[in-house]
Tab-separated table of C-alpha atoms in Angstrom:
chain	number	residue	atom	x	y	z
A	61	LYS	CA	62.864	47.206	36.671
A	62	LYS	CA	62.664	43.382	36.763
A	63	GLU	CA	59.975	44.056	39.118
A	64	CYS	CA	58.101	45.880	37.149
A	65	LYS	CA	58.689	43.516	33.799
A	66	LYS	CA	57.111	40.502	35.633
A	67	ARG	CA	53.949	42.725	37.222
A	68	ALA	CA	53.667	44.010	33.520
A	69	ALA	CA	53.643	40.784	32.036
A	70	GLU	CA	50.614	39.434	35.242
A	71	LEU	CA	48.837	41.503	33.513
A	72	ARG	CA	48.849	40.962	29.995
A	73	ASP	CA	48.430	37.489	31.230
A	74	GLU	CA	44.849	38.383	33.381
A	75	ILE	CA	44.333	40.510	29.662
A	76	LEU	CA	45.088	37.880	27.334
A	77	PHE	CA	43.321	34.261	29.550
A	78	LYS	CA	39.631	36.935	30.554
A	79	GLN	CA	36.700	34.834	28.600
A	80	PRO	CA	35.160	37.821	26.273
A	81	GLU	CA	31.929	37.876	26.087
A	82	SER	CA	32.096	37.109	22.747
A	83	SER	CA	33.209	36.549	19.342
A	84	HIS	CA	35.721	39.075	17.515
A	85	HIS	CA	32.599	39.407	14.757
A	86	GLY	CA	30.627	40.544	17.978
A	87	ASP	CA	26.608	41.543	17.353
A	88	CYS	CA	24.243	43.002	14.236
A	89	PRO	CA	23.827	46.202	14.163
A	90	ILE	CA	20.533	45.801	13.368
A	91	CYS	CA	18.642	43.354	15.889
A	92	PHE	CA	21.711	42.730	18.729
A	93	LEU	CA	21.854	38.591	17.734
A	94	PRO	CA	25.498	37.553	17.448
A	95	LEU	CA	27.451	37.622	14.035
A	96	SER	CA	27.961	34.012	13.216
A	97	LEU	CA	31.564	32.411	12.688
A	98	ASP	CA	30.421	31.673	9.416
A	99	ASN	CA	31.290	34.771	7.031
A	100	ASP	CA	29.128	33.178	4.587
A	101	LYS	CA	26.544	34.046	7.018
A	102	SER	CA	26.505	37.591	7.521
A	103	SER	CA	27.247	40.706	4.378
A	104	VAL	CA	29.455	43.079	4.781
A	105	MET	CA	27.771	46.929	3.731
A	106	SER	CA	30.376	48.697	0.740
A	107	CYS	CA	27.889	51.800	1.972
A	108	CYS	CA	28.413	51.739	6.215
A	109	SER	CA	30.934	49.186	6.216
A	110	LYS	CA	28.644	47.618	8.895
A	111	ILE	CA	28.034	43.472	8.795
A	112	ILE	CA	24.738	42.513	9.670
A	113	CYS	CA	23.109	39.111	9.942
A	114	ASP	CA	21.545	36.568	7.015
A	115	GLY	CA	18.527	37.729	9.012
A	116	CYS	CA	18.687	41.467	8.593
A	117	ASN	CA	19.491	40.619	5.175
A	118	GLU	CA	17.168	39.022	4.246
A	119	MET	CA	14.608	41.710	5.585
A	120	ARG	CA	15.982	44.064	3.598
A	121	GLU	CA	16.108	42.141	0.397
A	122	LEU	CA	12.255	41.965	1.167
A	123	GLU	CA	11.476	45.436	1.522
A	124	GLY	CA	13.625	45.799	-0.996
A	125	LYS	CA	11.540	44.457	-3.544
A	126	ILE	CA	9.401	48.135	-2.657
A	127	GLN	CA	12.680	50.079	-2.010
A	128	PRO	CA	15.893	48.391	-1.590
A	129	LYS	CA	18.249	50.459	1.499
A	130	CYS	CA	20.699	49.267	3.453
A	131	PRO	CA	19.248	48.439	7.115
A	132	PHE	CA	21.751	50.412	8.658
A	133	CYS	CA	22.522	53.559	7.029
A	134	ARG	CA	19.484	53.583	4.139
A	135	HIS	CA	21.568	54.078	1.829
A	136	SER	CA	21.116	52.940	-2.087
A	137	PRO	CA	22.769	49.257	-2.974
A	138	PRO	CA	25.451	49.794	-5.317
A	139	LYS	CA	24.598	49.314	-8.274
A	140	SER	CA	27.891	47.794	-10.249
A	141	GLN	CA	30.862	46.656	-8.262
A	142	ALA	CA	32.636	49.149	-9.384
A	143	GLU	CA	30.323	51.571	-6.827
A	144	ALA	CA	30.889	49.080	-3.904
A	145	ARG	CA	34.683	49.364	-4.460
A	146	LYS	CA	34.131	53.368	-5.013
A	147	ASN	CA	32.508	53.087	-1.729
A	148	ASN	CA	34.555	51.305	-0.065
A	149	MET	CA	37.443	53.552	-0.796
A	150	LYS	CA	34.859	56.728	0.620
A	151	ARG	CA	35.345	53.994	3.284
A	152	VAL	CA	38.884	53.774	4.202
A	153	GLU	CA	39.856	56.820	3.015
A	154	ALA	CA	36.700	57.845	6.473
A	155	ASN	CA	39.692	55.653	8.153
A	156	ASP	CA	36.765	52.667	9.190
A	157	PRO	CA	39.095	49.738	9.864
A	158	VAL	CA	35.962	47.197	7.961
A	159	ALA	CA	37.135	48.610	5.577
A	160	MET	CA	40.614	49.109	5.729
A	161	CYS	CA	41.289	45.378	5.920
A	162	GLN	CA	38.569	44.549	3.504
A	163	MET	CA	40.790	46.769	0.645
A	164	GLY	CA	43.693	44.371	2.788
A	165	ARG	CA	42.260	41.180	2.166
A	166	ARG	CA	40.841	42.460	-1.824
A	167	ARG	CA	45.185	43.527	-2.009
A	168	TYR	CA	46.870	40.263	-0.545
A	169	SER	CA	44.279	37.934	-2.641
A	170	GLU	CA	45.771	39.666	-5.870
A	171	GLY	CA	50.102	39.478	-4.005
A	172	ASP	CA	50.167	42.551	-3.119
A	173	TYR	CA	51.026	42.171	-0.126
A	174	ASP	CA	53.342	44.693	0.649
A	175	GLY	CA	49.513	46.589	0.282
A	176	ALA	CA	47.776	44.274	2.382
A	177	LEU	CA	50.773	45.124	5.024
A	178	GLU	CA	49.881	48.609	5.262
A	179	TYR	CA	45.786	48.277	4.959
A	180	PHE	CA	45.946	45.547	7.503
A	181	SER	CA	48.359	47.604	9.557
A	182	LYS	CA	46.464	50.842	9.216
A	183	ALA	CA	42.808	48.964	10.352
A	184	ALA	CA	44.457	47.067	13.999
A	185	ALA	CA	46.154	50.507	14.718
A	186	LEU	CA	42.530	50.827	14.566
A	187	GLY	CA	42.158	48.389	16.555
A	188	ASP	CA	39.923	45.634	13.839
A	189	ILE	CA	40.308	42.078	15.170
A	190	VAL	CA	41.165	40.496	11.221
A	191	ALA	CA	43.756	42.602	10.822
A	192	HIS	CA	45.167	41.578	13.365
A	193	ASN	CA	45.131	38.227	12.730
A	194	ASN	CA	45.830	38.542	9.031
A	195	LEU	CA	48.874	40.606	10.330
A	196	SER	CA	50.119	37.723	11.955
A	197	VAL	CA	49.293	35.325	8.588
A	198	MET	CA	51.482	37.776	7.631
A	199	TYR	CA	54.390	37.317	10.242
A	200	GLN	CA	53.660	33.964	10.373
A	201	LYS	CA	54.622	32.680	6.879
A	202	GLY	CA	57.117	35.751	5.647
A	203	GLU	CA	54.480	37.289	3.160
A	204	GLY	CA	55.755	41.002	2.443
A	205	VAL	CA	57.849	41.274	5.857
A	206	GLU	CA	60.398	38.899	7.306
A	207	LYS	CA	58.937	35.880	9.025
A	208	ASP	CA	59.038	37.942	12.928
A	209	ASP	CA	58.062	35.132	15.659
A	210	LYS	CA	57.760	38.546	18.501
A	211	ARG	CA	55.686	40.461	15.928
A	212	GLU	CA	52.982	36.977	15.374
A	213	LEU	CA	53.040	35.803	18.405
A	214	TYR	CA	51.632	40.455	19.110
A	215	HIS	CA	49.454	39.936	16.529
A	216	TRP	CA	47.575	36.507	17.647
A	217	GLU	CA	46.921	37.433	20.944
A	218	GLU	CA	45.384	41.087	20.277
A	219	ALA	CA	43.353	39.536	18.051
A	220	ALA	CA	42.827	36.467	20.845
A	221	ILE	CA	42.713	38.945	22.735
A	222	GLY	CA	39.973	40.777	21.123
A	223	GLY	CA	38.491	37.416	21.043
A	224	HIS	CA	39.253	35.458	17.235
A	225	PRO	CA	38.646	32.255	17.700
A	226	GLU	CA	41.243	31.266	15.240
A	227	ALA	CA	44.033	33.299	16.819
A	228	ARG	CA	43.266	30.790	20.709
A	229	PHE	CA	43.510	28.329	18.635
A	230	HIS	CA	47.542	28.903	16.970
A	231	LEU	CA	48.029	30.374	20.562
A	232	GLY	CA	47.121	26.978	22.056
A	233	PHE	CA	48.924	25.456	19.241
A	234	TYR	CA	52.397	28.354	20.184
A	235	GLU	CA	51.848	26.720	24.223
A	236	MET	CA	51.837	22.958	23.226
A	237	GLN	CA	54.711	23.308	21.179
A	238	ASN	CA	56.955	25.337	23.782
A	239	GLY	CA	56.342	22.578	26.856
A	240	ARG	CA	53.414	25.182	28.051
A	241	ALA	CA	50.274	23.048	28.886
A	242	ASP	CA	48.345	24.916	30.867
A	243	ALA	CA	48.724	27.494	29.066
A	244	ALA	CA	47.704	25.946	25.481
A	245	ILE	CA	45.187	24.541	27.184
A	246	LYS	CA	43.390	27.918	28.417
A	247	HIS	CA	43.611	29.170	24.844
A	248	PHE	CA	41.702	25.831	23.322
A	249	ILE	CA	39.770	26.015	26.330
A	250	ILE	CA	38.516	30.101	25.059
A	251	GLY	CA	38.567	29.524	21.863
A	252	ALA	CA	36.110	26.919	21.948
A	253	ASN	CA	33.867	28.895	24.399
A	254	LEU	CA	33.687	31.282	21.387
A	255	GLY	CA	33.154	28.644	18.457
A	256	HIS	CA	35.715	27.282	17.686
């Protein structure tokens, strides 16, 4: 039994310290170029929850002068914020992890930590890397949950494995605080390669 636990820890470390091919944002589904780590340089389409780069969004706007459509799913853009929220809710009901994470962020910013926890948890269960990172912050601060170092660490690790550079930084800092400089340096290097 002891050997099994040791081997499981070794396998987890192999996964954890493997350099991801790209950041957690991935590539633009239109032009296939890597999405920027700067969220201001991309847009989430409320109709399909696809994240597209600013270049493709610019083309959408230029083409939109003729006929405005989402460049991914070809739906017309929402005419109001209320329609955009309605579209987002449809995506949440369809179990779209990006839409769930957006809803979690909205709840979090409104101070509804229970609602944020619910949406972030669902999105994380569906593999959303940003949701894992957000959950780690909630467990770190004790917002809507009791502070829980093990869950905080678990969600940071899951986010880091998925290519989240901020999670890598936090793991590096955690390892430094616990006297594991070698592990910390690995995290910092991987995070730097991802753009942190």
